[in-house]
Amino acid sequence: MIRQLIRFQNMDRRWIFLGMALAIVVPLLAPINFPFKIDERVEAIYEKIESLEAGDTVFISADFDPASRPELEPFYRANLHHFFAKDVKVVIGSLWPFAPPMVNPWLEEIAADHGKVDGEDFVFLGFKDGKELAIKLIADDVVKAFPKDLKERDTATLPIMEGKRQLQDFALMMSVSAGFPGTREYVLQVQGQYNLDMASATTAVSAPDYVPYYKSNQLFGLSGGMPGSAQYEKLVYDKYGNDSGLINARPIATQALNVLNMGHLFIVLLILMGNVAFFLTRNIEEA
Amino acid sequence: METVSLIDLFGIWVSIFLTLAIFSFLYDDNPIYKLAENLFLGISIGIGTIEIYYGVFKPNLIDHLADLRWQSFIPLGLLFLLMMKITKKYSYFARLPIAFIVAAFAGVKLTGEANANLMTPIAESMPDLQASWAQYGFWSWENDGAGVFSDLVLVLGLSACLLHFYFSAKPNRAMSGVSKVGITVLMLSFGASFGYTVMGRISLAIGRFQELLGLDKTEAQWMLEGSEEPLSTMTNVSIVRWMTVVTAVVIILIIARWKRQQNNEPTDQAG
Amino acid sequence: MVGEFFIPHHQYRAMTNEFLEWGLILSAGAFLLGLVNLVQVNLPKVQRRDTDWQYKAIMLVALVVTLVIGFAGGTARQQPGYSYKWFFDYVFVPLNATMFALLAFYIASAAFRAFRARNLEATVLLSAAILVMIARVPIGESIPVVGDYLPQLMNWIMDVPNTAARRAIFIGAALGAIATGLRVILGLERSHLGGGES
Amino acid sequence: MMKTLFRTCILFMSLLSTAATAAPIDNLTIVPPKASSGLNLSLSWTFGEATTSGPEVLGLRLLRRLPSETEWTLVGEPLAPDTTATSDTVPETGTWAYKLVSVYTDTPEIPKPEALSEDASEEEQASFDAEAAQLRTAWVQTVIERSDALGDDSDMATGTTKASWLNTNPGHLLLLALIALVGGLMMVYTRRAQRGEEIYIRRIPGIDAIEEGIGRATEMGKPVLYVPGIDDLQDIQTIASMLILGQVSKTVAEYQSDLIVSCCIPIVREVADEVVKAGYFQAGHPDAYNASNIRFISSEQFAFCAGTNGIMLREKPATNIYFGRFFAESLILAETGFVNRSIQIAGTAEATQLPFFVAACDYTLIGEELFAVSAYLSKDPRLVSSLKASDIVKVLCVAALLLGTVLHSMGNTFLVDLFKISG
């Protein structure tokens, strides 16, 4: 009995890997859907954007790479649909070198869906290295930080940039952030100094770290991980999805959210089993 | 019906192959994983360099130099000194630009941290207990447990955590008591963090499996570019799934063969 | 740079912004150093036919190919039809994303083999983790009776103890940053210059 | 064209809901804002008695010119009719003249010439711009005349910019004072430490764990792996890690064991190299130092992670030390080390990664304990003094928190406001 338990404890971890793979694949192929509630932190983002007026301009910092794509792509897409459906202009920059080749095609695709004009209704400024230094410069002088956009046009002369010199000049700023540099650095470096209206969509990993910023109003909204994306997606697509015909998009996060159920249960089970085995063998060994 | 070019179809297969190649590391370190890993190393530095060139060097330096903007010759000089680092002999010169970057970062962080991470948290951690009592009472389920109890946990928990990180005190009972409270609050927070991180990681795996199972595509039949006929009677989702299964089998066979080879030559452990 | 926070004067700002731009360029230069270093380290290995030199050769070839197609693509490199975009979409994306996805499996393994309620602290951590994991997904909300309270309890952990702990960590980090910042600026900190006098 | 029209309609509708009867604009005052950069001005005004007759007001527009000029330029976005204050960014410092005019519901939009095709030449573009400017000027002129005729405009007023050299907001001053306090305390303690005074820091159990780990590696004849995180050298955690690395390399050299350092940033590798060399030198074994053991793996996070895993799998270190700033790779590293049955000691201030280190490592330094260890080990007066200074500020923070809560609960928000830096 003890020997079996010890062997169970030391079993090849590849069995655990296989179990994890099954816990993901099975619910993907045979989905069971549960309803979910909308979090107030996510609703705050939605409400704030709803209160924007047509013609307002916002700044999005898209700081994520393919590695965190499943969590943030749904938010980024829904967010762009939301802005464009409200006729809000969007200026996007990035602090991650691997972001532009990924997020710019999505921007162009969604903008085309809404019939938006590059340079007038949206612009992608490109990538900027320098982490906190870049953030500082963007905050005080967007045009100096990005003299040219991704297509090498002079940023200063683009119609969308008229009267937009600092981050303060934008109606709000969204940080879609997968880590460093991202939301935290924006909050530290510029949110307080310039009193920006700023919200963040982030990976689940960073969410607990940013909750204090939400609690102290340094962020007006916070969407964390897959559930945050799914909730925001639901809010946006429920309002703008079918009625206006503007959005030709699938709720990708909602599909994934239901697979998470199984994954979480599997991990909880592993922790419990591991501990039961641990304590049983330990007590017996001590005796 | 969805048109697809041959090169994209090949790309989809490459993508499946590389995904499975990385996953094969879960079985063991193996040549296929190493191939993917080194490919990744090379490509990531390559893409990083390209994006940095077009993102920083071109607009913020080269274009300025082309306009003969005199200020921009200073960073050019500093950059040149930084590159001295490569040479063994003159690497001493790189100290100047490095000192510049370090000082710039230190200065920028100093005020940022002091403002947003020191002043604001203190300002926001002084709750009005009377108002809280009037609004929520001791504990309110409807408002996620808001109330005087939570306010006290916030203030006292924060104080206890701060005192846990007080290193000048000689160990005594009062301090260790405060420290225990601090540790408990920290552990609750880390527990939440662990739970969230598990969620994040599983989400990423889900993303990969969605692609392997073709679930990232809208179900349709594929048609090759320039052709009138559908590629196959199967939908794109089924084709992707078949690609995945076949590739997985091939990778497993290769690794099995490699394993057997390795077992036959036990001396060749260096690889 | 410190003054930037306290001095709103536009001429001062123009000066600090110029410094910031230099900072961006030098920071990018540091990446180039990495590139050169990578080649410096690996090229001799390939020339000497060291262990695993084939892989290093693949790495260098991949690097060169990426650079060539990147510069050839120029500004339009990210448009459909360019080989740089193909490389990014079908080679870089799966590699980068799958590397991250491995973590789900390692977490499962760590959960079973290393995550133990050894003492009071670990037990608290463990319980909070399990509670959050169940309450954060739709299935938790769907449990009868308990499901009504689980999300609230989870939000409470996030809003109150989590906020308290994070703020303590933030305050500590901020004090550390002030101290280090002052040392660097006053020239007391030279470890980053590699002086080795310590 | 259709789209512009559509958007104009939306704009109109949103403003229409707030359209009001006309009222003369009085008392236009222009002052530089507090803590101004010198390139902005704050404007405020009041409304006189509303006139019931006349067209409805759609909104207000702001005009600006240099006092020496005669022609007004339209600046800023349209303002709602009940606005009483706005601000404007000026192109250069000096004195500027302003005027506010009303725009009525029946005022036409600013006219624009026929839109150009996508592939218009530069000349065409230039003539388009000139025409647009001309139309705009003409429009402004008619608006001024009409507003003036109906008496719904303001008198011209001037304001002079004033750039401030110090932000005198109480929060900013307190922050400055706090920084000065930390600096002052550091100086005091540095001086005391240099005079040879013993400054007490409690010994953190993690220090023993490091020594035990190195000892075990020596017994087993296997190397020690040291990972200084993946952030740049500027990060304080990396700096602390480098200081600890100095001591670790010294101990390793004394034990005559091997040390591998795996770095993610080229500059960090360079510094680690110097630090380890110095450590071996101080221990009296400069010959045992091996530069090829201080490795730069890759600056891409996961490539770095895979490379470091490779070191663990191939060279099987007996002890892994992770000190510095870590992100997602923490778990993979700690897990691989765990499977290799290495002793693992971690320390980071990155709160998101701490749970995994706590879970998978034998000993974990939480947050500031990392800095405390670097101070304790190096006994560097500068570090000890910083630690001491931040300890004192921490106690002050706790006092402020408790006092602030009591005061706030009694209705006094003095402390709360003081710490709030921006409105």
CSV table of N, CA and C in Angstrom, one decimal, chain D residues 188-252:
chain,number,residue,atom,x,y,z
D,188,VAL,N,23.2,59.7,6.1
D,188,VAL,CA,23.5,59.6,7.5
D,188,VAL,C,24.1,58.2,7.9
D,189,TYR,N,23.3,57.2,7.4
D,189,TYR,CA,23.7,55.8,7.7
D,189,TYR,C,25.0,55.4,7.0
D,190,THR,N,25.2,55.9,5.8
D,190,THR,CA,26.4,55.6,5.1
D,190,THR,C,27.6,56.1,5.9
D,191,ARG,N,27.5,57.3,6.4
D,191,ARG,CA,28.6,57.9,7.1
D,191,ARG,C,28.8,57.1,8.4
D,192,ARG,N,27.7,56.7,9.0
D,192,ARG,CA,27.9,55.9,10.3
D,192,ARG,C,28.6,54.6,10.0
D,193,ALA,N,28.1,54.0,8.9
D,193,ALA,CA,28.7,52.7,8.6
D,193,ALA,C,30.2,52.8,8.2
D,194,GLN,N,30.5,53.9,7.5
D,194,GLN,CA,31.9,54.1,7.1
D,194,GLN,C,32.8,54.4,8.4
D,195,ARG,N,32.1,55.0,9.4
D,195,ARG,CA,32.9,55.2,10.6
D,195,ARG,C,33.1,53.9,11.4
D,196,GLY,N,32.6,52.8,10.9
D,196,GLY,CA,32.8,51.6,11.5
D,196,GLY,C,31.7,51.2,12.5
D,197,GLU,N,30.6,52.0,12.5
D,197,GLU,CA,29.6,51.6,13.5
D,197,GLU,C,28.8,50.4,12.9
D,198,GLU,N,28.5,49.5,13.8
D,198,GLU,CA,27.8,48.3,13.4
D,198,GLU,C,26.3,48.7,13.2
D,199,ILE,N,25.8,48.4,12.0
D,199,ILE,CA,24.3,48.6,11.8
D,199,ILE,C,23.6,47.3,11.7
D,200,TYR,N,22.7,47.1,12.6
D,200,TYR,CA,22.1,45.8,12.7
D,200,TYR,C,21.1,45.5,11.6
D,201,ILE,N,21.3,44.3,10.9
D,201,ILE,CA,20.3,43.8,10.0
D,201,ILE,C,20.1,42.3,10.4
D,202,ARG,N,18.8,41.9,10.5
D,202,ARG,CA,18.6,40.5,11.0
D,202,ARG,C,19.0,39.6,9.9
D,203,ARG,N,19.6,38.4,10.3
D,203,ARG,CA,20.0,37.4,9.3
D,203,ARG,C,18.8,36.7,8.8
D,204,ILE,N,18.7,36.7,7.5
D,204,ILE,CA,17.5,36.0,6.9
D,204,ILE,C,17.9,34.6,6.6
D,205,PRO,N,17.0,33.6,7.0
D,205,PRO,CA,17.3,32.2,6.8
D,205,PRO,C,17.8,31.9,5.4
D,206,GLY,N,17.4,32.6,4.4
D,206,GLY,CA,17.8,32.3,3.1
D,206,GLY,C,19.3,32.3,2.9
D,207,ILE,N,20.0,33.1,3.6
D,207,ILE,CA,21.5,33.1,3.5
D,207,ILE,C,22.1,31.7,3.8
D,208,ASP,N,21.6,31.1,4.9
D,208,ASP,CA,22.1,29.8,5.2
D,208,ASP,C,21.7,28.8,4.1
D,209,ALA,N,20.6,29.0,3.5
D,209,ALA,CA,20.1,28.1,2.4
D,209,ALA,C,21.1,28.2,1.2
D,210,ILE,N,21.6,29.4,0.9
D,210,ILE,CA,22.5,29.5,-0.2
D,210,ILE,C,23.8,28.7,0.1
D,211,GLU,N,24.3,28.9,1.3
D,211,GLU,CA,25.6,28.3,1.7
D,211,GLU,C,25.4,26.8,1.7
D,212,GLU,N,24.3,26.3,2.2
D,212,GLU,CA,24.1,24.8,2.2
D,212,GLU,C,24.0,24.3,0.8
D,213,GLY,N,23.4,25.1,-0.1
D,213,GLY,CA,23.3,24.7,-1.5
D,213,GLY,C,24.6,24.5,-2.1
D,214,ILE,N,25.5,25.5,-1.9
D,214,ILE,CA,26.8,25.5,-2.5
D,214,ILE,C,27.6,24.3,-2.0
D,215,GLY,N,27.4,24.1,-0.6
D,215,GLY,CA,28.1,23.0,0.0
D,215,GLY,C,27.7,21.7,-0.6
D,216,ARG,N,26.4,21.5,-0.8
D,216,ARG,CA,26.0,20.2,-1.4
D,216,ARG,C,26.5,20.0,-2.8
D,217,ALA,N,26.5,21.1,-3.6
D,217,ALA,CA,27.1,21.0,-4.9
D,217,ALA,C,28.5,20.5,-4.9
D,218,THR,N,29.3,21.0,-3.9
D,218,THR,CA,30.7,20.6,-3.8
D,218,THR,C,30.8,19.1,-3.5
D,219,GLU,N,30.0,18.7,-2.5
D,219,GLU,CA,30.0,17.3,-2.1
D,219,GLU,C,29.7,16.4,-3.3
D,220,MET,N,28.8,16.8,-4.1
D,220,MET,CA,28.3,16.0,-5.2
D,220,MET,C,29.2,16.1,-6.4
D,221,GLY,N,30.1,17.1,-6.4
D,221,GLY,CA,31.0,17.4,-7.5
D,221,GLY,C,30.3,17.9,-8.8
D,222,LYS,N,29.2,18.6,-8.5
D,222,LYS,CA,28.4,19.1,-9.6
D,222,LYS,C,28.4,20.7,-9.6
D,223,PRO,N,28.1,21.3,-10.7
D,223,PRO,CA,28.2,22.8,-10.6
D,223,PRO,C,27.0,23.4,-10.0
D,224,VAL,N,27.1,24.7,-9.7
D,224,VAL,CA,26.0,25.5,-9.2
D,224,VAL,C,25.5,26.4,-10.4
D,225,LEU,N,24.2,26.4,-10.6
D,225,LEU,CA,23.7,27.3,-11.7
D,225,LEU,C,23.1,28.5,-11.1
D,226,TYR,N,23.5,29.6,-11.6
D,226,TYR,CA,23.0,30.9,-11.1
D,226,TYR,C,22.3,31.7,-12.3
D,227,VAL,N,21.0,32.0,-12.1
D,227,VAL,CA,20.3,32.7,-13.1
D,227,VAL,C,19.9,34.1,-12.6
D,228,PRO,N,20.4,35.2,-13.2
D,228,PRO,CA,20.1,36.5,-12.6
D,228,PRO,C,18.9,37.1,-13.2
D,229,GLY,N,17.9,36.4,-13.5
D,229,GLY,CA,16.6,37.0,-14.0
D,229,GLY,C,16.8,37.3,-15.5
D,230,ILE,N,15.7,37.9,-16.0
D,230,ILE,CA,15.8,38.2,-17.5
D,230,ILE,C,15.6,39.6,-17.8
D,231,ASP,N,15.7,40.5,-16.8
D,231,ASP,CA,15.5,41.9,-17.1
D,231,ASP,C,16.9,42.6,-17.3
D,232,ASP,N,16.8,43.8,-17.8
D,232,ASP,CA,18.0,44.6,-18.0
D,232,ASP,C,18.8,44.9,-16.7
D,233,LEU,N,20.0,45.4,-16.9
D,233,LEU,CA,20.8,45.7,-15.8
D,233,LEU,C,20.3,46.9,-15.0
D,234,GLN,N,19.4,47.7,-15.6
D,234,GLN,CA,18.9,48.9,-14.9
D,234,GLN,C,18.0,48.5,-13.8
D,235,ASP,N,17.4,47.3,-13.8
D,235,ASP,CA,16.5,46.9,-12.8
D,235,ASP,C,17.2,46.6,-11.5
D,236,ILE,N,16.5,47.1,-10.4
D,236,ILE,CA,17.2,47.0,-9.1
D,236,ILE,C,17.3,45.5,-8.7
D,237,GLN,N,16.4,44.7,-9.2
D,237,GLN,CA,16.5,43.3,-8.8
D,237,GLN,C,17.8,42.7,-9.5
D,238,THR,N,18.0,43.1,-10.7
D,238,THR,CA,19.2,42.6,-11.4
D,238,THR,C,20.5,43.1,-10.7
D,239,ILE,N,20.4,44.3,-10.2
D,239,ILE,CA,21.6,44.9,-9.5
D,239,ILE,C,21.8,44.1,-8.2
D,240,ALA,N,20.7,43.9,-7.5
D,240,ALA,CA,20.8,43.1,-6.3
D,240,ALA,C,21.4,41.7,-6.6
D,241,SER,N,20.9,41.1,-7.6
D,241,SER,CA,21.3,39.8,-8.0
D,241,SER,C,22.8,39.8,-8.3
D,242,MET,N,23.3,40.8,-9.0
D,242,MET,CA,24.7,40.9,-9.3
D,242,MET,C,25.6,41.0,-8.0
D,243,LEU,N,25.1,41.7,-7.0
D,243,LEU,CA,25.8,41.8,-5.8
D,243,LEU,C,25.8,40.5,-5.1
D,244,ILE,N,24.7,39.8,-5.1
D,244,ILE,CA,24.7,38.4,-4.4
D,244,ILE,C,25.6,37.5,-5.2
D,245,LEU,N,25.6,37.7,-6.5
D,245,LEU,CA,26.4,36.8,-7.4
D,245,LEU,C,27.9,37.0,-7.0
D,246,GLY,N,28.3,38.2,-6.6
D,246,GLY,CA,29.7,38.4,-6.2
D,246,GLY,C,30.0,37.5,-5.0
D,247,GLN,N,29.1,37.5,-4.0
D,247,GLN,CA,29.4,36.7,-2.8
D,247,GLN,C,29.3,35.2,-3.2
D,248,VAL,N,28.3,34.9,-4.0
D,248,VAL,CA,28.1,33.4,-4.3
D,248,VAL,C,29.4,32.9,-5.0
D,249,SER,N,29.9,33.7,-6.0
D,249,SER,CA,31.1,33.3,-6.8
D,249,SER,C,32.3,33.1,-5.8
D,250,LYS,N,32.3,34.0,-4.8
D,250,LYS,CA,33.4,34.0,-3.9
D,250,LYS,C,33.3,32.6,-3.1
D,251,THR,N,32.1,32.4,-2.6
D,251,THR,CA,31.9,31.1,-1.8
D,251,THR,C,32.2,29.9,-2.7
D,252,VAL,N,31.7,29.9,-3.9
D,252,VAL,CA,31.9,28.8,-4.8
D,252,VAL,C,33.4,28.6,-5.1
